[in-house]
PDB file of C-alpha atoms in Angstrom:
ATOM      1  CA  UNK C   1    -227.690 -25.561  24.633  1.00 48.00           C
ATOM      2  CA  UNK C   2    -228.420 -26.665  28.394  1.00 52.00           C
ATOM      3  CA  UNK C   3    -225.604 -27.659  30.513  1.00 51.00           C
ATOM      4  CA  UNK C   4    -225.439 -30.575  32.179  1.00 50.00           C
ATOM      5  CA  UNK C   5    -226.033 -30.882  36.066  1.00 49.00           C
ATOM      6  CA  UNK C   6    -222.797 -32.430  36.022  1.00 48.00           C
ATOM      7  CA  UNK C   7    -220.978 -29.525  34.355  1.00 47.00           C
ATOM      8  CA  UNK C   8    -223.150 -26.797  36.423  1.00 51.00           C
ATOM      9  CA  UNK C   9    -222.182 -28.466  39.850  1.00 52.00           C
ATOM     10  CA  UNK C  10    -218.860 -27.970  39.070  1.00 47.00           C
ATOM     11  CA  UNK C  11    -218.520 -24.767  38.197  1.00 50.00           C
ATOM     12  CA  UNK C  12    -220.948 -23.910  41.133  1.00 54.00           C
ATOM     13  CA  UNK C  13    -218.014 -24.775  43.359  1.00 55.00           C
ATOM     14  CA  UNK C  14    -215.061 -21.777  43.011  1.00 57.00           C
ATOM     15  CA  UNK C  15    -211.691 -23.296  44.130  1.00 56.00           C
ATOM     16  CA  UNK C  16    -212.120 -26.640  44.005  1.00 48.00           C
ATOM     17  CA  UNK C  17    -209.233 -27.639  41.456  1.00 52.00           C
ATOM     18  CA  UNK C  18    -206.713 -25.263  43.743  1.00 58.00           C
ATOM     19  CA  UNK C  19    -204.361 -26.834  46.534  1.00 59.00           C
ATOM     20  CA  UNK C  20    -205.762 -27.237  49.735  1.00 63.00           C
ATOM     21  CA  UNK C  21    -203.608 -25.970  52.769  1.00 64.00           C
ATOM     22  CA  UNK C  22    -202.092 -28.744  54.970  1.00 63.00           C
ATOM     23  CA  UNK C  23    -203.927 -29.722  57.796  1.00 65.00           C
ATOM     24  CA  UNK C  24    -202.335 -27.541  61.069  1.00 66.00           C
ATOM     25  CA  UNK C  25    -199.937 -29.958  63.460  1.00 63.00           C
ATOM     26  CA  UNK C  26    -200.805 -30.029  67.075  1.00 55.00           C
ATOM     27  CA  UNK C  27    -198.973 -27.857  68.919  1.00 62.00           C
ATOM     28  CA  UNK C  28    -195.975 -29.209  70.698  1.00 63.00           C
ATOM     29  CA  UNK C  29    -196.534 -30.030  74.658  1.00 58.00           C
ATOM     30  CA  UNK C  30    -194.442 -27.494  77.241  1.00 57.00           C
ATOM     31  CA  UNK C  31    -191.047 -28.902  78.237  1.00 59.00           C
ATOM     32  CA  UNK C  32    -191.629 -31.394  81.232  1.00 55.00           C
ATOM     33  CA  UNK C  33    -189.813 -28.899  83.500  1.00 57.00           C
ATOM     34  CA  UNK C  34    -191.548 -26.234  82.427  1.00 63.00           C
ATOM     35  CA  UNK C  35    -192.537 -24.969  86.255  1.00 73.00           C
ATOM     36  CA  UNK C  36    -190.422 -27.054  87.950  1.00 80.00           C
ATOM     37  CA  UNK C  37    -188.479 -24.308  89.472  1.00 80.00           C
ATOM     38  CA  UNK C  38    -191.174 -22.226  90.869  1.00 82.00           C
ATOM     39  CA  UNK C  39    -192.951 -25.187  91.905  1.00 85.00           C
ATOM     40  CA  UNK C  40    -189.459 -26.295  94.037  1.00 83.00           C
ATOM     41  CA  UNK C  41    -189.216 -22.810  95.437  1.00 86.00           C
ATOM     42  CA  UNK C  42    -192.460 -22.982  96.336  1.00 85.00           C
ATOM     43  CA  UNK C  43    -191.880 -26.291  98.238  1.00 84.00           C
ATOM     44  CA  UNK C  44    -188.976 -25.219  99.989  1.00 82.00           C
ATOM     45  CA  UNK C  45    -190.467 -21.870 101.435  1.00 82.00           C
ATOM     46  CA  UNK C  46    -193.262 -23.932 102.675  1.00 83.00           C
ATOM     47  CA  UNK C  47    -190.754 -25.531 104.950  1.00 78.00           C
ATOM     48  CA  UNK C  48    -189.918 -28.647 103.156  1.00 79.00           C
ATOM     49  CA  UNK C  49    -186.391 -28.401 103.038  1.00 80.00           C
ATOM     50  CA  UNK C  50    -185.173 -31.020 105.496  1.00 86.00           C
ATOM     51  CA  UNK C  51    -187.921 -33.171 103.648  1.00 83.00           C
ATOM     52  CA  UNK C  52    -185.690 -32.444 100.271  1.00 87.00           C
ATOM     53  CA  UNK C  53    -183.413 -35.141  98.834  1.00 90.00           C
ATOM     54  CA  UNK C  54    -179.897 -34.056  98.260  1.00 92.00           C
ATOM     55  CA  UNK C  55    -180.736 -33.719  94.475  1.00 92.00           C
ATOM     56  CA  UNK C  56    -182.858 -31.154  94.822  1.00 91.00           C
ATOM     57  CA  UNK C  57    -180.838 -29.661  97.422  1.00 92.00           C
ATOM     58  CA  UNK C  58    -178.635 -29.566  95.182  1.00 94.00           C
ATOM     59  CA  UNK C  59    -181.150 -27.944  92.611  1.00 93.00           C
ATOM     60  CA  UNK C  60    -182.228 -24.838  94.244  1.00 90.00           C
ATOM     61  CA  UNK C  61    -178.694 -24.145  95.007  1.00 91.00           C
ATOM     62  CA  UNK C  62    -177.865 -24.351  90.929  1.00 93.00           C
ATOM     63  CA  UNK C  63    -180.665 -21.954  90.210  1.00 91.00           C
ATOM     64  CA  UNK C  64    -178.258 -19.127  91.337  1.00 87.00           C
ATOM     65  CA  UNK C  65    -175.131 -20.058  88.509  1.00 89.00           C
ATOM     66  CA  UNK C  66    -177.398 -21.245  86.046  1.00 90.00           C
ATOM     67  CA  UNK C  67    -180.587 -19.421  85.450  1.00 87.00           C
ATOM     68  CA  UNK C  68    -182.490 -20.759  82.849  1.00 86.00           C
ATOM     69  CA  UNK C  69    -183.299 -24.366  81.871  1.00 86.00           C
ATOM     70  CA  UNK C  70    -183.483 -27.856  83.583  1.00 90.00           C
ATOM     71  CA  UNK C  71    -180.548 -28.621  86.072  1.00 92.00           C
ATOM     72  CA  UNK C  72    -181.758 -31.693  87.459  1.00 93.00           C
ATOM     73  CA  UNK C  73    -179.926 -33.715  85.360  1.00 94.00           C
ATOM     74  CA  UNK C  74    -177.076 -31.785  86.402  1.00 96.00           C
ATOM     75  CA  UNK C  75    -177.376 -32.698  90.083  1.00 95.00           C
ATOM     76  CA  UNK C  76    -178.082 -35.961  89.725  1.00 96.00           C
ATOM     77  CA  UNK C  77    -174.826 -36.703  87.173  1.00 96.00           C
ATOM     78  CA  UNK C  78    -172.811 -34.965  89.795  1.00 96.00           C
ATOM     79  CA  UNK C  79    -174.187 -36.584  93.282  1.00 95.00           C
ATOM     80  CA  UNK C  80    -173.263 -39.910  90.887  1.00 95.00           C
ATOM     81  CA  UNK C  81    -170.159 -38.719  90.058  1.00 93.00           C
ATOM     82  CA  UNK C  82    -169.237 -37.863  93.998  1.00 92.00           C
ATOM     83  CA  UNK C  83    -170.982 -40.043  95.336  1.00 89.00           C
ATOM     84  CA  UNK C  84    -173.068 -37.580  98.043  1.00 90.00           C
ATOM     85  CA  UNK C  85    -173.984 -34.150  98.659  1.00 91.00           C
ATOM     86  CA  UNK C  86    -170.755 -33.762 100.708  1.00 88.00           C
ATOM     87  CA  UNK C  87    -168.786 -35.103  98.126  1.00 88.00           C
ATOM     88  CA  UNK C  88    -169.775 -32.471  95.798  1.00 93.00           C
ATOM     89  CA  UNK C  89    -169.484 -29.830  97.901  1.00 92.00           C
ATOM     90  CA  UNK C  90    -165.584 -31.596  98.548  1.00 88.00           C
ATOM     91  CA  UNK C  91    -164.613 -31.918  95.111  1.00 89.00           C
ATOM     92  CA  UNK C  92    -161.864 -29.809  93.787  1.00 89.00           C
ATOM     93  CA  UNK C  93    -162.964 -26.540  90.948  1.00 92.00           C
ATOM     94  CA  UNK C  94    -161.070 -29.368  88.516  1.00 93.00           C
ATOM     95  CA  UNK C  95    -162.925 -31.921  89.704  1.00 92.00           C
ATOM     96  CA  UNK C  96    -166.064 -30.300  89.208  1.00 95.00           C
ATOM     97  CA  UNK C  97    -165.042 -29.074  85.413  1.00 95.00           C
ATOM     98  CA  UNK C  98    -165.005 -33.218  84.500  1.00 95.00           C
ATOM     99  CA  UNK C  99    -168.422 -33.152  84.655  1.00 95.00           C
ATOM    100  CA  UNK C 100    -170.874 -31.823  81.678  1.00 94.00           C
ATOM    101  CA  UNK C 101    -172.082 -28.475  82.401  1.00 93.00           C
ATOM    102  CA  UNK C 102    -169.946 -27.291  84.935  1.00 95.00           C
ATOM    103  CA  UNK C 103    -168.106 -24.527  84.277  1.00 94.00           C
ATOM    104  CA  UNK C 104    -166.312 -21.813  86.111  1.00 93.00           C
ATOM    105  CA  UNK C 105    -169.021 -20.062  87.266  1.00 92.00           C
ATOM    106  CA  UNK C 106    -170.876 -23.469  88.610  1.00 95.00           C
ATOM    107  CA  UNK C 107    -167.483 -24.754  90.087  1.00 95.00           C
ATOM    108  CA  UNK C 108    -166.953 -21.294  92.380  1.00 95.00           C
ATOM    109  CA  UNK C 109    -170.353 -21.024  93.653  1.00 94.00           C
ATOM    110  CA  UNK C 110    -169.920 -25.065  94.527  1.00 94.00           C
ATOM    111  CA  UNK C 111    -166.477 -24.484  96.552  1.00 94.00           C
ATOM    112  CA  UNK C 112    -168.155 -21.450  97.920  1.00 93.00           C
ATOM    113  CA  UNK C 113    -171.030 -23.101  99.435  1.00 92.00           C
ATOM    114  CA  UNK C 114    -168.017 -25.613 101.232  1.00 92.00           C
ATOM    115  CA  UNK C 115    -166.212 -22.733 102.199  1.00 92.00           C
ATOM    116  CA  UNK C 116    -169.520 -21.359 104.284  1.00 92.00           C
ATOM    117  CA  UNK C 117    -170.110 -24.934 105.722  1.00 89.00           C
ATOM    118  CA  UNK C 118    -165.948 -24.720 106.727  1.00 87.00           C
ATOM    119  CA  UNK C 119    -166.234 -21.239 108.723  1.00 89.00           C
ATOM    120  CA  UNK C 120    -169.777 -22.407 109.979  1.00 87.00           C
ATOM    121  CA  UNK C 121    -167.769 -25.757 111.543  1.00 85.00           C
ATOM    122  CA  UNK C 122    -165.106 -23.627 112.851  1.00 82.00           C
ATOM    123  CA  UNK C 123    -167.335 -21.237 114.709  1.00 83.00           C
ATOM    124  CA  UNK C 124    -168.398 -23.850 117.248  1.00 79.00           C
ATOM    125  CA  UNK C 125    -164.465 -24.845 117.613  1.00 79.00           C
ATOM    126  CA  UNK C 126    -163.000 -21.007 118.271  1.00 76.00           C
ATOM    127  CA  UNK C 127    -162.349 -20.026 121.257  1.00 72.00           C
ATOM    128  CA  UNK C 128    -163.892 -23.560 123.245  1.00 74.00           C
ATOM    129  CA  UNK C 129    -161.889 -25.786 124.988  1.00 81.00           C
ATOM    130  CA  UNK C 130    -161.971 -28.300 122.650  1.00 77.00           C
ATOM    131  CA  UNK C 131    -162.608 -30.693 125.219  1.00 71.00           C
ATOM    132  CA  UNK C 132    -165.875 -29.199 125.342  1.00 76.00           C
ATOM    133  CA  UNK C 133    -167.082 -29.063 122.211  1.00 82.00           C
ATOM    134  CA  UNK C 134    -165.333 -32.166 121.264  1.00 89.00           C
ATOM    135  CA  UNK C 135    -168.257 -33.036 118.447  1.00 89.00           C
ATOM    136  CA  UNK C 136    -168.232 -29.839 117.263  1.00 89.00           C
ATOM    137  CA  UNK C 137    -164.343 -30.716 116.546  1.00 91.00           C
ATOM    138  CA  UNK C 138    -165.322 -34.125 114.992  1.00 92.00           C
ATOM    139  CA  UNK C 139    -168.390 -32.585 112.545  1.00 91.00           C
ATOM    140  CA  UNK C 140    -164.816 -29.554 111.243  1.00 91.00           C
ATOM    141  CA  UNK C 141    -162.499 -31.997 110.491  1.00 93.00           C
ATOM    142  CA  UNK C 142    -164.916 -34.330 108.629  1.00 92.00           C
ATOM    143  CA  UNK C 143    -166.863 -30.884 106.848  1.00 90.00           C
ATOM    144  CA  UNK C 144    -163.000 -30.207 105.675  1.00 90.00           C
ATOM    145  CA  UNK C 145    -161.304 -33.404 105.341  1.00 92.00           C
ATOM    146  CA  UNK C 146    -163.845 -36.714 104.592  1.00 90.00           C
ATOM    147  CA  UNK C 147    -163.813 -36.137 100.991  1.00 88.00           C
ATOM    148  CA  UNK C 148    -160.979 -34.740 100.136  1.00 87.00           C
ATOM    149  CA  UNK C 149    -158.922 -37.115  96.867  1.00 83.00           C
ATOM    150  CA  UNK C 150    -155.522 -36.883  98.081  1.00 86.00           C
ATOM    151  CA  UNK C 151    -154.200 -37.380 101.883  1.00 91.00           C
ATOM    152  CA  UNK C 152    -153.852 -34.232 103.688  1.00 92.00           C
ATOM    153  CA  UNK C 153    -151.374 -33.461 106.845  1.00 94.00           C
ATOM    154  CA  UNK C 154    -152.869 -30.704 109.161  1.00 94.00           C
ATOM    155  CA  UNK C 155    -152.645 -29.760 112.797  1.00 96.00           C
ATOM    156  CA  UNK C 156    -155.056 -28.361 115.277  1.00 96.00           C
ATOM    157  CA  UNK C 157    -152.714 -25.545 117.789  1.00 96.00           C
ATOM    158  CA  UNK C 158    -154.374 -24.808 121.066  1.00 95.00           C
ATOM    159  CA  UNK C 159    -153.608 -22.338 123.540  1.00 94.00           C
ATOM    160  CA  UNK C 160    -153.141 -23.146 127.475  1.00 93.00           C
ATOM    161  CA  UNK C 161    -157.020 -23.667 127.871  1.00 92.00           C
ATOM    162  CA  UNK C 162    -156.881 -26.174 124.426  1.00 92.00           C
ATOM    163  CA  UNK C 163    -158.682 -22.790 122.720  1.00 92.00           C
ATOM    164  CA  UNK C 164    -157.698 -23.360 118.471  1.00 91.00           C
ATOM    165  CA  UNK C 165    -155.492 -20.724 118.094  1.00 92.00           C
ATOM    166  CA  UNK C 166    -154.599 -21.775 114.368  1.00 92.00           C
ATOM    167  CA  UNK C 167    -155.566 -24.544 112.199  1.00 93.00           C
ATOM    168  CA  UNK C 168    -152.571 -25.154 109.104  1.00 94.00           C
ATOM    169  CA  UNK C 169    -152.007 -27.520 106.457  1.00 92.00           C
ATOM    170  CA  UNK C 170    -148.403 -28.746 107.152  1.00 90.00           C
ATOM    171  CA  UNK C 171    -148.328 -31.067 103.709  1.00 86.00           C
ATOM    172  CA  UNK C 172    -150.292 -32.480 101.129  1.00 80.00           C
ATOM    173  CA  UNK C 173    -149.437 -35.627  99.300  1.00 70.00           C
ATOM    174  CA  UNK C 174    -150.599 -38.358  97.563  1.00 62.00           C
ATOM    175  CA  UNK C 175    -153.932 -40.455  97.236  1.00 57.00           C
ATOM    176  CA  UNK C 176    -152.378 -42.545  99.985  1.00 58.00           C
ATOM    177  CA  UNK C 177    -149.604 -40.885 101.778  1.00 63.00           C
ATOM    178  CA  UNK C 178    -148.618 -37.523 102.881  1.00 66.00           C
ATOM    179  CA  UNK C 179    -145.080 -36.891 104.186  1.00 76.00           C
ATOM    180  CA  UNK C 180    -144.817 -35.371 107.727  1.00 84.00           C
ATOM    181  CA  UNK C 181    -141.772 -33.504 109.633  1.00 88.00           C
ATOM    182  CA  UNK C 182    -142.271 -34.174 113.285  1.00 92.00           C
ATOM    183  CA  UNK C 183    -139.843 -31.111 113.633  1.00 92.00           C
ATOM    184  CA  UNK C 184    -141.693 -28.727 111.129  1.00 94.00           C
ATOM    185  CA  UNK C 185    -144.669 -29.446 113.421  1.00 95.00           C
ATOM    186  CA  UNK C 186    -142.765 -28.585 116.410  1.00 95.00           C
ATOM    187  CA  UNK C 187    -141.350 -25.185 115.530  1.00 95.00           C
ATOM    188  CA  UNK C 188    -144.970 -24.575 113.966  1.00 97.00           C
ATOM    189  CA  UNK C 189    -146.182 -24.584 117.582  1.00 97.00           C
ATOM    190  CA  UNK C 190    -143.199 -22.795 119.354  1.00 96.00           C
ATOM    191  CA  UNK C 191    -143.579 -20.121 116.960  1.00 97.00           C
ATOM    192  CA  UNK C 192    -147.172 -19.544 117.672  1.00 96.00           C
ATOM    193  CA  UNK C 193    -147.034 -20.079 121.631  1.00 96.00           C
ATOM    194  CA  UNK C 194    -149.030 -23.437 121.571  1.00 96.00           C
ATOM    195  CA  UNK C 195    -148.954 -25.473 124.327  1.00 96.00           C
ATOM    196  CA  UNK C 196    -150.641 -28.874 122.573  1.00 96.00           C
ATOM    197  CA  UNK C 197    -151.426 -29.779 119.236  1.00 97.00           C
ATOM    198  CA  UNK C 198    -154.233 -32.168 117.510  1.00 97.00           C
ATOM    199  CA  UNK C 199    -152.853 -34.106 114.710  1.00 97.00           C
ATOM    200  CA  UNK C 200    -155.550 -34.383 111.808  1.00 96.00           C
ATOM    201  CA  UNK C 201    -154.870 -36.110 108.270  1.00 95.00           C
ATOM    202  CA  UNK C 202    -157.263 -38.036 106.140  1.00 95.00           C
ATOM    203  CA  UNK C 203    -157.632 -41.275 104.117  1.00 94.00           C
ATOM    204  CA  UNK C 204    -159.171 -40.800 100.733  1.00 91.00           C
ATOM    205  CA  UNK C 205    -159.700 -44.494 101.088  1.00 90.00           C
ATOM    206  CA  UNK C 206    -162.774 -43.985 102.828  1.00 90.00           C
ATOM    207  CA  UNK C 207    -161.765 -46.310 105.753  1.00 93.00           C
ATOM    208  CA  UNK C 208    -160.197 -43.903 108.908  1.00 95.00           C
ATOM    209  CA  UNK C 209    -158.252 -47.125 110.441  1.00 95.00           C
ATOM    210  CA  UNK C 210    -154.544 -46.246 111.308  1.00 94.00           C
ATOM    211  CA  UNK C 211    -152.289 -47.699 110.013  1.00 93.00           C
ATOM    212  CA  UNK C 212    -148.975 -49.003 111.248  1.00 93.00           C
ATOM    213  CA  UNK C 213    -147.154 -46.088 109.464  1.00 92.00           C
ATOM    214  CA  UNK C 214    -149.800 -43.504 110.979  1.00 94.00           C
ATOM    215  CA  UNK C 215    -149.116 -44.916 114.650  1.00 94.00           C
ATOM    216  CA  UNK C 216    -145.159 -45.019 114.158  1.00 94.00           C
ATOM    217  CA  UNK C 217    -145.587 -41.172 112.764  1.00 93.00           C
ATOM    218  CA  UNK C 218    -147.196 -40.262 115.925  1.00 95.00           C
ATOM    219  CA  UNK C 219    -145.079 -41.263 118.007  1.00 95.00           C
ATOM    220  CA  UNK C 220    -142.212 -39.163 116.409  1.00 95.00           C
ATOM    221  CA  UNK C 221    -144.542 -36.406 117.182  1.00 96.00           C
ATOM    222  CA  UNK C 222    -144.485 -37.055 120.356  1.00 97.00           C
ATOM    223  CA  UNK C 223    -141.132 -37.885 120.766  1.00 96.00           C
ATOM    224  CA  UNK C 224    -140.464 -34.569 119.261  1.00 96.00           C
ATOM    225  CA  UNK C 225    -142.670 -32.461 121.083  1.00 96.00           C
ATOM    226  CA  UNK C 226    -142.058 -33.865 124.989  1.00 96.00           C
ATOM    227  CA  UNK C 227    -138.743 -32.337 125.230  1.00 96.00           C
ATOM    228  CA  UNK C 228    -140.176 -28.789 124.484  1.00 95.00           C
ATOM    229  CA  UNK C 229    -143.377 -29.230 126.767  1.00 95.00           C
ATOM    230  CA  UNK C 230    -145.713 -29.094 123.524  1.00 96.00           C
ATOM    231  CA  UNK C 231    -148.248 -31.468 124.443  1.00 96.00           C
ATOM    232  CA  UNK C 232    -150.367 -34.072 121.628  1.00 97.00           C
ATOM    233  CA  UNK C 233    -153.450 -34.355 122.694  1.00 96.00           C
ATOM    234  CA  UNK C 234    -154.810 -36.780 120.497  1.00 96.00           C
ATOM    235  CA  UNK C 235    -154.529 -37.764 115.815  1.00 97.00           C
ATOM    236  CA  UNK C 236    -157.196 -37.723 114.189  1.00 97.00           C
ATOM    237  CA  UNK C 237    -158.046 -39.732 111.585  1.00 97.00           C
ATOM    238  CA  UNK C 238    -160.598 -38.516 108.648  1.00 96.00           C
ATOM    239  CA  UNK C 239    -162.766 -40.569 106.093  1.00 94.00           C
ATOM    240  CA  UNK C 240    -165.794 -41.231 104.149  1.00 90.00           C
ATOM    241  CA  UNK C 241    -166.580 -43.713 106.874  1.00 89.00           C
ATOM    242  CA  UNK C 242    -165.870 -41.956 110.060  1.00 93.00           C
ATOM    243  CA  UNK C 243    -163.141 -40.102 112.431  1.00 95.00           C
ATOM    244  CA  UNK C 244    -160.971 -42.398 114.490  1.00 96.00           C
ATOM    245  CA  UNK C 245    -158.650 -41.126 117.366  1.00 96.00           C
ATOM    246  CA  UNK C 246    -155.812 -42.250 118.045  1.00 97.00           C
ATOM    247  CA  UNK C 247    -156.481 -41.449 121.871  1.00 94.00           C
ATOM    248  CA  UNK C 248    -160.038 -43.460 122.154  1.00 94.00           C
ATOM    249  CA  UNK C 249    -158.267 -46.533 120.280  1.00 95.00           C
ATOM    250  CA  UNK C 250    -155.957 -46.787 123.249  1.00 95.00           C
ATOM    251  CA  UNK C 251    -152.702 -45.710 120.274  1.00 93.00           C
ATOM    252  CA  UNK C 252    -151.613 -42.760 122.409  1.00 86.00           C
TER     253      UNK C 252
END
């Protein structure tokens, strides 16, 4: 008997009642940063640096404590969490921890990098009449003091020819006040031989106006200090927003 063409065409085709294999997804596209670092580096050795914005400043410098993976994210949450590049590099190791994906490691290599941009400032202050290298004095104190959180007491000690022999942190306080001992100061710089002093404390406000308690605190200073022949020079006053003196406001 002659099988139909119907039957013959099907059993000319082996397979046909067994599953077919899925159809293949596309592949998935590369992560978006995928590059990203070389292509930074690459940018930055070409002498784009000062070009840079602070976020990817503040990228290349993360590619050291965290080698692998996208930190971009991570520099932008913390220049928004700081507020600037300076603020970062002023926040405290438990500052930096309140922010995702900062950990020890991150937090050290941050204060590190502030602790090079502190010695750096200093350099140009050593051994100079401060007089004479009186913005190189202005750029310290700000590089140490602008963005700290909580008000900070210090004092500059210069030698006969207003050299920086020693720069101390007398107190630290509050968010808004730090308590000062005109006499502490006083046997600070009869102790090391100094023969005038810089007074330097900050306002985490952000605004370096004195206030009426600053201005009566410096003159106890002085008060204190004229009967021994220790000099003040000037008080400076540290912020966000700028350094005042005491001495160019006509307070002193």
């Amino acid at each position: 008997m002659r099988r139909s063409a119907a039957v013959e065409d099907v059993s000319a085709q082996p397979g046909l009642w067994t599953a077919r294999p899925a159809p293949r997804s596309a592949p998935e596209p590369p992560p978006h940063y995928l590059g990203h670092r070389d292509r930074l580096r690459e940018r930055a050795t070409a002498g784009g640096l000062p070009a840079l914005p602070d976020y990817e400043v503040l990228e290349l410098f993360l590619f050291r404590s965290i080698p692998r993976g996208d930190v971009k994210p991570l520099a932008k949450q913390l220049l928004a969490r700081f507020g600037s590049l300076g603020g970062v590099l002023g926040a405290t190791p438990e500052e930096l921890r309140t922010v995702k994906g900062v950990g020890e490691a991150v937090a050290l290599d941050v204060k590190l990098l502030h602790e090079a941009a502190l010695r750096m400032g200093r350099e140009q202050v050593v051994r100079r009449p401060v007089i004479s290298s009186w913005s190189a004095l202005l750029a310290y104190v700000k590089t140490a003091l602008a963005h700290e959180a909580r008000e900070q007491f210090r004092v500059l000690f210069l030698d006969r020819k207003n050299q920086l022999i020693a720069d101390e942190v007398m107190n630290r306080g509050t968010v808004d006040h730090a308590p000062v001992y005109p006499r502490e100061v006083v046997r600070r710089a009869l102790e090391l031989s100094a023969s005038a002093v810089i007074l330097v404390h900050n306002h985490p406000s952000g605004d370096p106006s004195p206030s009426s308690a600053d201005v009566d605190m410096t003159r106890q200073v002085v008060d204190a200090a004229r009967p021994l022949r220790v000099a003040v020079h000037d008080h400076l006053v540290v912020a966000r927003d700028g350094v005042a003196s005491f001495r160019a406001l006509g307070l002193m």
